[in-house]
């Protein structure tokens, strides 16, 4: 019982991820120019906010590596009970979150290179790095979908709230659809909007799951009749 109760702290990891990610990506990084933007616009953005962008990327990277990664790996433990142990497929959230962190770190490195050495790069190299970043960011959606979908199913397996599981399944579907946004070729087309909505839904799912982990009451262990 003590072990299960202590597992509630895992919910704090998801909440911490959301706070740090919001600070790093939304507050510090802002929105860099999209793929296909004029190179002069890209140079101006990173000349004015390159250091702030790198700090934001570092903070967001810490959020994923130090908080979301252990949250996804330890989630089966947080949701387990004496009479309902984790199912055989409970490692899928861990697989998804590890792939998500790896893909995210690769994708963000392309714009980090522009922020660090933009003045020394020619126009064609900057344009190529911007396109590579767009493709990499799109790729993040697929492992994120594996994480969201399997974690949502795990919540439901543990008799968690249906609304929480529904958020995770909706996030998974939107993430898969949004991952195709580079094919559209438009900076802010419908698929880009779906991708944006997918990550908002993913964030809501992680927050809701974290709240459930923090507040859930584990079922008491079965007692043995010794009479």
Coordinates of N, CA and C in Angstrom, one line a residue:
X1 N 0.8 -1.2 0.0 CA 0.0 0.0 0.0 C 0.9 1.3 0.0
X2 N 2.0 1.2 0.8 CA 2.8 2.4 0.9 C 3.5 2.6 -0.5
X3 N 3.9 1.5 -1.2 CA 4.5 1.7 -2.5 C 3.5 2.3 -3.5
X4 N 2.3 1.9 -3.5 CA 1.3 2.4 -4.4 C 1.0 3.9 -4.1
X5 N 0.9 4.2 -2.8 CA 0.7 5.6 -2.4 C 1.8 6.5 -2.9
X6 N 3.0 6.0 -2.7 CA 4.2 6.8 -3.1 C 4.2 7.1 -4.6
X7 N 3.6 6.2 -5.4 CA 3.5 6.4 -6.8 C 2.8 7.6 -7.3
X8 N 2.1 8.3 -6.3 CA 1.4 9.5 -6.7 C 2.3 10.6 -7.1
X9 N 3.5 10.6 -6.6 CA 4.4 11.7 -7.0 C 4.7 11.7 -8.5
X10 N 4.5 10.6 -9.1 CA 4.7 10.6 -10.6 C 3.8 11.6 -11.3
X11 N 2.6 11.9 -10.7 CA 1.8 12.9 -11.3 C 2.4 14.3 -11.3
X12 N 3.3 14.5 -10.4 CA 4.0 15.8 -10.3 C 4.9 16.0 -11.5
X13 N 5.4 14.9 -12.1 CA 6.3 15.0 -13.2 C 5.6 15.5 -14.4
X14 N 4.3 15.1 -14.7 CA 3.5 15.5 -15.8 C 3.2 17.0 -15.7
X15 N 2.9 17.4 -14.4 CA 2.6 18.9 -14.2 C 3.8 19.7 -14.4
X16 N 4.9 19.2 -13.9 CA 6.2 19.9 -14.1 C 6.6 20.1 -15.5
X17 N 6.4 19.0 -16.3 CA 6.6 19.0 -17.7 C 5.8 20.1 -18.4
X18 N 4.6 20.2 -18.1 CA 3.7 21.2 -18.7 C 4.2 22.7 -18.4
X19 N 4.6 22.9 -17.1 CA 5.0 24.2 -16.7 C 6.3 24.6 -17.4
X20 N 7.3 23.7 -17.4 CA 8.6 24.0 -18.0 C 8.5 24.1 -19.5
X21 N 7.7 23.2 -20.1 CA 7.5 23.3 -21.6 C 6.8 24.6 -22.0
X22 N 5.8 25.0 -21.3 CA 5.2 26.3 -21.6 C 6.1 27.4 -21.4
X23 N 7.0 27.4 -20.4 CA 8.0 28.5 -20.2 C 9.0 28.5 -21.3
X24 N 9.5 27.3 -21.7 CA 10.6 27.2 -22.7 C 10.1 27.5 -24.1
X25 N 9.0 26.8 -24.5 CA 8.6 26.9 -25.9 C 7.7 28.1 -26.2
X26 N 6.8 28.4 -25.3 CA 5.8 29.5 -25.6 C 6.4 30.8 -25.2
X27 N 6.9 30.9 -23.9 CA 7.3 32.2 -23.4 C 8.7 32.6 -23.9
X28 N 9.7 31.7 -23.9 CA 11.0 32.1 -24.3 C 11.3 32.0 -25.8
X29 N 10.9 30.8 -26.4 CA 11.3 30.6 -27.8 C 10.4 31.5 -28.7
X30 N 9.1 31.6 -28.5 CA 8.2 32.2 -29.4 C 8.0 31.4 -30.6
X31 N 7.6 32.0 -31.7 CA 7.4 31.2 -32.9 C 8.4 31.6 -34.0
X32 N 9.3 30.7 -34.3 CA 10.3 31.1 -35.4 C 9.6 31.0 -36.7
X33 N 10.3 31.6 -37.7 CA 9.7 31.6 -39.1 C 9.5 30.2 -39.6
X34 N 8.4 29.9 -40.3 CA 8.2 28.5 -40.8 C 9.0 28.2 -42.0
X35 N 9.0 26.9 -42.4 CA 9.7 26.5 -43.6 C 9.2 27.3 -44.8
X36 N 10.1 27.7 -45.7 CA 9.7 28.5 -46.8 C 9.7 30.0 -46.6
X37 N 9.9 30.4 -45.4 CA 9.9 31.9 -45.1 C 11.2 32.5 -45.8
X38 N 11.1 33.8 -46.1 CA 12.3 34.4 -46.7 C 13.5 34.3 -45.7
X39 N 14.7 34.0 -46.3 CA 15.8 33.8 -45.4 C 16.2 35.1 -44.6
X40 N 15.9 36.2 -45.2 CA 16.2 37.5 -44.5 C 15.3 37.6 -43.2
X41 N 14.1 37.1 -43.3 CA 13.2 37.0 -42.1 C 13.8 36.1 -41.0
X42 N 14.3 35.0 -41.5 CA 14.9 34.0 -40.6 C 16.1 34.6 -39.9
X43 N 17.0 35.3 -40.7 CA 18.2 35.9 -40.1 C 17.8 37.0 -39.1
X44 N 16.8 37.8 -39.4 CA 16.4 38.8 -38.5 C 15.8 38.3 -37.2
X45 N 15.1 37.2 -37.3 CA 14.5 36.6 -36.1 C 15.6 36.1 -35.1
X46 N 16.6 35.3 -35.7 CA 17.6 34.8 -34.8 C 18.7 35.8 -34.4
X47 N 18.8 36.9 -35.2 CA 19.7 37.9 -34.8 C 19.1 38.7 -33.6
X48 N 17.8 38.8 -33.6 CA 17.2 39.5 -32.5 C 16.9 38.7 -31.3
X49 N 16.6 37.4 -31.5 CA 16.2 36.5 -30.4 C 16.9 35.2 -30.3
X50 N 18.1 35.1 -31.0 CA 18.8 33.8 -31.0 C 19.1 33.2 -29.6
X51 N 19.7 34.1 -28.8 CA 20.1 33.6 -27.4 C 18.9 33.2 -26.6
X52 N 17.8 34.0 -26.7 CA 16.6 33.7 -26.0 C 16.0 32.4 -26.5
X53 N 16.1 32.2 -27.8 CA 15.6 30.9 -28.4 C 16.3 29.7 -27.9
X54 N 17.6 29.8 -27.8 CA 18.4 28.7 -27.3 C 18.1 28.4 -25.8
X55 N 17.9 29.4 -25.0 CA 17.6 29.2 -23.6 C 16.2 28.5 -23.5
X56 N 15.3 29.0 -24.4 CA 14.0 28.3 -24.4 C 14.1 26.9 -24.8
X57 N 14.9 26.6 -25.8 CA 15.0 25.2 -26.2 C 15.7 24.4 -25.2
X58 N 16.6 24.9 -24.4 CA 17.2 24.2 -23.3 C 16.2 23.9 -22.2
X59 N 15.4 24.9 -21.9 CA 14.4 24.7 -20.8 C 13.3 23.6 -21.3
X60 N 12.9 23.7 -22.6 CA 11.9 22.8 -23.1 C 12.6 21.4 -23.2
X61 N 13.8 21.3 -23.5 CA 14.5 20.0 -23.6 C 14.6 19.4 -22.2
X62 N 14.9 20.2 -21.2 CA 14.9 19.6 -19.8 C 13.5 19.1 -19.4
X63 N 12.4 19.8 -19.9 CA 11.1 19.4 -19.6 C 10.8 18.0 -20.1
X64 N 11.2 17.8 -21.3 CA 11.0 16.5 -22.0 C 11.9 15.4 -21.4
X65 N 13.1 15.7 -21.3 CA 14.1 14.6 -20.9 C 14.0 14.3 -19.4
X66 N 13.8 15.3 -18.5 CA 13.9 15.1 -17.1 C 12.5 14.9 -16.5
X67 N 11.4 15.3 -17.2 CA 10.1 15.2 -16.6 C 9.1 14.3 -17.4
X68 N 8.9 14.6 -18.7 CA 8.0 13.8 -19.4 C 8.5 12.3 -19.6
X69 N 9.8 12.2 -19.8 CA 10.4 10.8 -20.1 C 10.1 9.9 -18.8
X70 N 10.5 10.3 -17.6 CA 10.2 9.4 -16.5 C 8.7 9.3 -16.2
X71 N 7.9 10.4 -16.6 CA 6.5 10.3 -16.4 C 5.9 9.1 -17.2
X72 N 6.3 9.1 -18.5 CA 5.8 8.0 -19.4 C 6.3 6.7 -19.0
X73 N 7.6 6.6 -18.6 CA 8.1 5.3 -18.2 C 7.5 4.7 -16.9
X74 N 7.2 5.6 -16.0 CA 6.7 5.2 -14.7 C 5.2 5.2 -14.5
X75 N 4.5 5.6 -15.6 CA 3.1 5.7 -15.5 C 2.4 4.4 -15.2
X76 N 2.8 3.2 -15.7 CA 2.2 1.9 -15.4 C 2.3 1.7 -13.9
X77 N 3.4 2.0 -13.2 CA 3.5 1.9 -11.8 C 2.5 2.8 -11.0
X78 N 2.3 4.0 -11.5 CA 1.4 4.9 -10.9 C 0.0 4.5 -11.0
X79 N -0.4 3.7 -12.0 CA -1.8 3.3 -12.2 C -2.0 1.9 -11.8
X80 N -1.0 1.2 -11.3 CA -1.2 -0.2 -10.9 C -1.9 -0.3 -9.6
X81 N -2.6 -1.4 -9.3 CA -3.2 -1.7 -8.1 C -2.9 -3.2 -7.7
X82 N -3.2 -3.5 -6.5 CA -2.8 -4.9 -6.1 C -3.6 -5.9 -6.9
X83 N -4.9 -5.6 -7.2 CA -5.7 -6.6 -7.9 C -5.7 -6.3 -9.4
X84 N -5.0 -5.2 -9.9 CA -5.0 -4.9 -11.3 C -3.6 -4.5 -11.7
X85 N -2.7 -5.4 -11.9 CA -1.3 -5.1 -12.2 C -1.2 -4.6 -13.7
X86 N -0.1 -4.0 -14.0 CA 0.0 -3.4 -15.4 C -0.1 -4.6 -16.4
X87 N -0.8 -4.3 -17.5 CA -0.9 -5.4 -18.6 C 0.4 -5.6 -19.3
X88 N 0.4 -6.6 -20.2 CA 1.6 -6.9 -20.9 C 2.1 -5.8 -21.8
X89 N 1.2 -5.0 -22.3 CA 1.5 -4.0 -23.3 C 1.8 -2.6 -22.6
X90 N 1.9 -2.6 -21.3 CA 2.1 -1.4 -20.5 C 3.4 -0.6 -20.8
X91 N 4.3 -1.3 -21.5 CA 5.6 -0.6 -21.8 C 5.4 0.3 -23.0
X92 N 4.3 0.3 -23.7 CA 4.1 1.1 -24.9 C 4.3 2.6 -24.6
X93 N 3.7 3.1 -23.5 CA 3.9 4.5 -23.3 C 5.4 4.9 -23.1
X94 N 6.2 4.0 -22.5 CA 7.6 4.2 -22.4 C 8.3 4.2 -23.7
X95 N 7.9 3.3 -24.6 CA 8.5 3.3 -26.0 C 8.2 4.5 -26.7
X96 N 6.9 5.0 -26.6 CA 6.5 6.2 -27.3 C 7.2 7.4 -26.8
X97 N 7.3 7.5 -25.5 CA 7.9 8.8 -24.9 C 9.4 8.8 -25.2
X98 N 10.1 7.7 -25.2 CA 11.5 7.6 -25.5 C 11.7 8.1 -27.0
X99 N 10.9 7.5 -27.9 CA 11.0 7.9 -29.3 C 10.7 9.4 -29.5
X100 N 9.7 9.9 -28.7 CA 9.3 11.3 -28.8 C 10.4 12.2 -28.4
X101 N 11.1 11.9 -27.3 CA 12.2 12.7 -26.8 C 13.4 12.7 -27.8
X102 N 13.7 11.5 -28.4 CA 14.7 11.4 -29.3 C 14.4 12.1 -30.6
X103 N 13.2 12.0 -31.1 CA 12.8 12.7 -32.3 C 12.8 14.2 -32.1
X104 N 12.3 14.6 -30.9 CA 12.3 16.1 -30.6 C 13.6 16.7 -30.5
X105 N 14.6 16.0 -29.9 CA 15.9 16.5 -29.8 C 16.6 16.6 -31.1
X106 N 16.3 15.7 -32.0 CA 16.9 15.8 -33.4 C 16.3 16.9 -34.1
X107 N 15.0 17.1 -34.1 CA 14.3 18.1 -34.8 C 14.7 19.5 -34.4
X108 N 14.8 19.7 -33.1 CA 15.1 21.1 -32.6 C 16.6 21.5 -32.9
X109 N 17.4 20.5 -33.1 CA 18.9 20.8 -33.3 C 19.1 21.6 -34.6
X110 N 18.2 21.5 -35.6 CA 18.4 22.2 -36.9 C 18.2 23.7 -36.7
X111 N 17.2 24.1 -36.0 CA 17.1 25.6 -35.7 C 18.1 26.0 -34.7
X112 N 18.5 25.2 -33.8 CA 19.6 25.5 -32.9 C 20.9 25.9 -33.6
X113 N 21.1 25.1 -34.7 CA 22.3 25.4 -35.5 C 22.2 26.8 -36.2
X114 N 21.0 27.1 -36.6 CA 20.8 28.5 -37.2 C 21.0 29.5 -36.2
X115 N 20.5 29.3 -35.0 CA 20.6 30.3 -33.9 C 22.1 30.5 -33.5
X116 N 22.8 29.4 -33.5 CA 24.2 29.5 -33.1 C 25.2 30.0 -34.2
X117 N 24.9 29.7 -35.5 CA 25.9 30.0 -36.5 C 25.2 30.6 -37.7
X118 N 24.1 31.3 -37.5 CA 23.3 31.8 -38.7 C 24.1 32.8 -39.5
X119 N 25.0 33.6 -38.8 CA 25.7 34.6 -39.6 C 26.8 34.0 -40.5
X120 N 27.2 32.8 -40.2 CA 28.2 32.1 -41.0 C 27.6 31.2 -42.1
X121 N 26.3 31.0 -42.1 CA 25.6 30.1 -43.0 C 25.1 30.8 -44.2
X122 N 25.2 30.2 -45.4 CA 24.7 30.8 -46.6 C 23.2 30.6 -46.6
X123 N 22.5 31.3 -47.6 CA 21.1 31.3 -47.6 C 20.5 29.9 -47.9
X124 N 21.1 29.1 -48.8 CA 20.6 27.8 -49.1 C 20.7 26.8 -47.9
X125 N 21.8 27.0 -47.1 CA 21.9 26.1 -45.9 C 20.8 26.5 -44.9
X126 N 20.6 27.7 -44.7 CA 19.5 28.1 -43.7 C 18.2 27.6 -44.2
X127 N 17.9 27.7 -45.5 CA 16.6 27.2 -46.0 C 16.5 25.7 -45.8
X128 N 17.6 25.0 -46.0 CA 17.6 23.5 -45.8 C 17.4 23.2 -44.4
X129 N 18.0 23.9 -43.5 CA 17.8 23.6 -42.0 C 16.4 23.9 -41.6
X130 N 15.8 24.9 -42.2 CA 14.4 25.3 -41.8 C 13.5 24.2 -42.3
X131 N 13.8 23.6 -43.5 CA 12.9 22.5 -44.0 C 13.1 21.3 -43.2
X132 N 14.4 21.0 -42.8 CA 14.7 19.8 -42.0 C 14.0 19.9 -40.6
X133 N 13.9 21.1 -40.1 CA 13.2 21.3 -38.8 C 11.7 21.0 -39.0
X134 N 11.2 21.5 -40.1 CA 9.7 21.3 -40.3 C 9.4 19.8 -40.4
X135 N 10.3 19.0 -41.1 CA 10.1 17.6 -41.3 C 10.3 16.9 -40.0
X136 N 11.3 17.3 -39.2 CA 11.5 16.7 -37.9 C 10.4 16.9 -36.9
X137 N 9.9 18.2 -36.9 CA 8.8 18.5 -36.0 C 7.5 17.6 -36.3
X138 N 7.3 17.4 -37.6 CA 6.2 16.6 -38.1 C 6.4 15.2 -37.6
X139 N 7.6 14.7 -37.6 CA 7.9 13.3 -37.2 C 7.6 13.1 -35.7
X140 N 7.7 14.1 -34.9 CA 7.5 14.0 -33.5 C 6.0 13.5 -33.2
X141 N 5.1 13.9 -34.1 CA 3.7 13.5 -33.9 C 3.5 12.0 -33.8
X142 N 4.3 11.2 -34.5 CA 4.0 9.8 -34.6 C 4.3 9.1 -33.3
X143 N 5.6 9.3 -32.7 CA 5.8 8.6 -31.4 C 4.9 9.3 -30.3
X144 N 4.6 10.6 -30.5 CA 3.7 11.2 -29.5 C 2.3 10.5 -29.5
X145 N 1.9 10.1 -30.7 CA 0.6 9.4 -30.8 C 0.7 8.1 -30.1
X146 N 1.8 7.4 -30.3 CA 1.9 6.1 -29.6 C 1.9 6.3 -28.1
X147 N 2.6 7.3 -27.6 CA 2.5 7.6 -26.2 C 1.1 7.9 -25.7
X148 N 0.5 8.9 -26.4 CA -0.9 9.3 -25.9 C -1.9 8.2 -26.0
X149 N -1.9 7.5 -27.1 CA -2.9 6.4 -27.3 C -2.7 5.3 -26.3
X150 N -1.5 4.8 -26.1 CA -1.3 3.7 -25.2 C -1.4 4.2 -23.7
X151 N -1.0 5.4 -23.4 CA -1.2 5.9 -22.0 C -2.7 6.0 -21.7
X152 N -3.5 6.5 -22.7 CA -4.9 6.6 -22.5 C -5.6 5.3 -22.3
X153 N -5.1 4.3 -23.0 CA -5.7 2.9 -22.8 C -5.3 2.4 -21.5
X154 N -4.1 2.7 -21.0 CA -3.6 2.3 -19.7 C -4.5 2.9 -18.6
X155 N -4.8 4.2 -18.8 CA -5.7 4.9 -17.8 C -7.0 4.2 -17.7
X156 N -7.5 3.9 -18.9 CA -8.9 3.2 -18.9 C -8.8 1.8 -18.3
X157 N -7.7 1.1 -18.6 CA -7.5 -0.3 -18.0 C -7.5 -0.2 -16.5
X158 N -7.0 0.9 -15.9 CA -6.9 1.0 -14.5 C -8.2 1.7 -13.9
X159 N -9.3 1.7 -14.8 CA -10.6 2.2 -14.3 C -10.5 3.7 -14.1
X160 N -9.6 4.4 -14.8 CA -9.5 5.8 -14.7 C -10.7 6.5 -15.4
X161 N -10.8 7.8 -15.2 CA -11.9 8.6 -15.8 C -12.0 8.4 -17.4
X162 N -13.2 8.2 -17.9 CA -13.3 8.0 -19.3 C -12.9 9.3 -20.1
X163 N -13.2 10.5 -19.5 CA -12.8 11.7 -20.1 C -11.3 11.9 -20.3
X164 N -10.6 11.4 -19.4 CA -9.1 11.4 -19.5 C -8.6 10.5 -20.6
X165 N -9.2 9.3 -20.7 CA -8.8 8.4 -21.8 C -9.2 9.0 -23.1
X166 N -10.4 9.6 -23.2 CA -10.9 10.2 -24.4 C -9.9 11.3 -24.9
X167 N -9.4 12.1 -24.0 CA -8.5 13.1 -24.3 C -7.2 12.5 -25.0
X168 N -6.7 11.4 -24.4 CA -5.5 10.8 -24.9 C -5.8 10.2 -26.3
X169 N -6.9 9.5 -26.5 CA -7.2 9.0 -27.8 C -7.4 10.1 -28.8
X170 N -8.1 11.2 -28.5 CA -8.2 12.3 -29.4 C -6.9 12.9 -29.8
X171 N -6.0 13.0 -28.8 CA -4.7 13.5 -29.1 C -3.9 12.6 -30.0
X172 N -4.0 11.3 -29.8 CA -3.3 10.4 -30.7 C -3.8 10.5 -32.2
X173 N -5.1 10.6 -32.3 CA -5.7 10.7 -33.7 C -5.3 12.1 -34.3
X174 N -5.3 13.1 -33.6 CA -4.9 14.4 -34.1 C -3.4 14.5 -34.4
X175 N -2.6 13.8 -33.6 CA -1.2 13.8 -33.8 C -0.8 13.1 -35.1
X176 N -1.5 12.0 -35.4 CA -1.2 11.3 -36.6 C -1.6 12.1 -37.8
X177 N -2.7 12.7 -37.7 CA -3.2 13.6 -38.9 C -2.2 14.8 -39.0
X178 N -1.9 15.4 -37.9 CA -1.1 16.6 -38.0 C 0.3 16.4 -38.4
X179 N 0.8 15.1 -38.3 CA 2.2 14.8 -38.7 C 2.4 15.0 -40.2
X180 N 1.3 15.0 -41.0 CA 1.4 15.2 -42.4 C 1.4 16.6 -42.9
X181 N 1.5 17.6 -41.9 CA 1.4 19.0 -42.3 C 2.5 19.5 -43.3
X182 N 3.7 18.9 -43.3 CA 4.7 19.4 -44.4 C 4.2 19.1 -45.8
X183 N 3.4 18.0 -46.0 CA 3.0 17.6 -47.3 C 2.1 18.7 -47.9
X184 N 1.4 19.4 -47.0 CA 0.5 20.4 -47.5 C 1.2 21.6 -48.1
X185 N 2.4 21.9 -47.7 CA 3.2 22.9 -48.3 C 2.8 24.3 -47.9
X186 N 1.9 24.5 -47.0 CA 1.4 25.8 -46.5 C 1.9 26.0 -45.1
X187 N 2.3 27.2 -44.8 CA 2.9 27.5 -43.5 C 1.9 27.4 -42.4
X188 N 0.6 27.8 -42.6 CA -0.4 27.7 -41.6 C -1.7 27.2 -42.2
X189 N -1.6 26.0 -42.9 CA -2.8 25.4 -43.5 C -3.6 24.6 -42.5
X190 N -4.6 23.9 -43.0 CA -5.5 23.1 -42.1 C -4.7 22.0 -41.3
X191 N -3.8 21.3 -42.0 CA -3.0 20.3 -41.3 C -2.1 20.9 -40.2
X192 N -1.6 22.1 -40.5 CA -0.8 22.7 -39.4 C -1.6 23.1 -38.2
X193 N -2.9 23.5 -38.5 CA -3.8 23.8 -37.4 C -4.1 22.5 -36.6
X194 N -4.3 21.4 -37.3 CA -4.6 20.2 -36.6 C -3.4 19.8 -35.8
X195 N -2.2 19.9 -36.3 CA -1.0 19.6 -35.5 C -0.9 20.5 -34.3
X196 N -1.2 21.8 -34.4 CA -1.2 22.7 -33.3 C -2.2 22.2 -32.2
X197 N -3.4 21.9 -32.7 CA -4.5 21.4 -31.8 C -4.1 20.1 -31.1
X198 N -3.3 19.3 -31.9 CA -3.0 18.0 -31.3 C -2.1 18.1 -30.1
X199 N -1.1 19.0 -30.1 CA -0.2 19.2 -29.0 C -0.9 19.9 -27.8
X200 N -1.9 20.7 -28.1 CA -2.7 21.3 -27.0 C -3.5 20.2 -26.3
X201 N -4.1 19.3 -27.2 CA -4.8 18.1 -26.6 C -3.9 17.2 -25.8
X202 N -2.7 17.0 -26.3 CA -1.7 16.1 -25.6 C -1.4 16.7 -24.3
X203 N -1.2 18.1 -24.3 CA -0.8 18.7 -23.0 C -2.0 18.6 -22.0
X204 N -3.2 18.8 -22.5 CA -4.4 18.6 -21.6 C -4.5 17.2 -21.1
X205 N -4.2 16.2 -21.9 CA -4.2 14.8 -21.5 C -3.2 14.5 -20.4
X206 N -1.9 15.0 -20.6 CA -0.9 14.8 -19.6 C -1.3 15.5 -18.3
X207 N -1.8 16.7 -18.3 CA -2.3 17.4 -17.1 C -3.4 16.6 -16.4
X208 N -4.4 16.1 -17.2 CA -5.5 15.4 -16.6 C -5.1 14.1 -16.0
X209 N -4.1 13.4 -16.7 CA -3.6 12.1 -16.2 C -2.8 12.4 -14.9
X210 N -2.1 13.4 -14.9 CA -1.3 13.8 -13.7 C -2.2 14.0 -12.5
X211 N -3.3 14.8 -12.8 CA -4.2 15.1 -11.7 C -4.9 13.8 -11.2
X212 N -5.2 12.9 -12.1 CA -5.8 11.6 -11.8 C -4.8 10.8 -10.9
X213 N -3.6 10.8 -11.3 CA -2.6 10.0 -10.5 C -2.4 10.6 -9.1
X214 N -2.4 11.9 -9.0 CA -2.3 12.6 -7.7 C -3.4 12.4 -6.8
X215 N -4.6 12.2 -7.3 CA -5.8 12.2 -6.5 C -6.5 10.9 -6.4
X216 N -6.1 9.9 -7.2 CA -6.7 8.6 -7.2 C -6.5 7.9 -5.8
X217 N -7.5 7.1 -5.5 CA -7.4 6.3 -4.2 C -7.3 4.9 -4.6
X218 N -6.1 4.3 -4.4 CA -5.8 2.9 -4.7 C -6.8 2.0 -4.0
X219 N -7.1 0.9 -4.7 CA -8.0 -0.1 -4.0 C -7.2 -0.8 -2.9
X220 N -7.9 -1.1 -1.8 CA -7.2 -1.8 -0.7 C -6.8 -3.2 -1.1
X221 N -5.7 -3.7 -0.5 CA -5.3 -5.0 -0.8 C -6.3 -6.0 -0.3
X222 N -6.4 -7.1 -1.0 CA -7.3 -8.2 -0.6 C -6.9 -8.8 0.7
X223 N -7.8 -9.1 1.6 CA -7.6 -9.7 2.8 C -7.8 -11.2 2.8
X224 N -7.0 -11.9 3.6 CA -7.1 -13.3 3.6 C -7.9 -13.8 4.9
X225 N -8.9 -14.5 4.7 CA -9.8 -15.0 5.8 C -9.0 -16.2 6.4
X226 N -8.6 -16.0 7.7 CA -7.8 -17.0 8.4 C -8.7 -17.9 9.3
X227 N -10.0 -17.6 9.2 CA -10.9 -18.4 10.1 C -11.1 -19.8 9.6

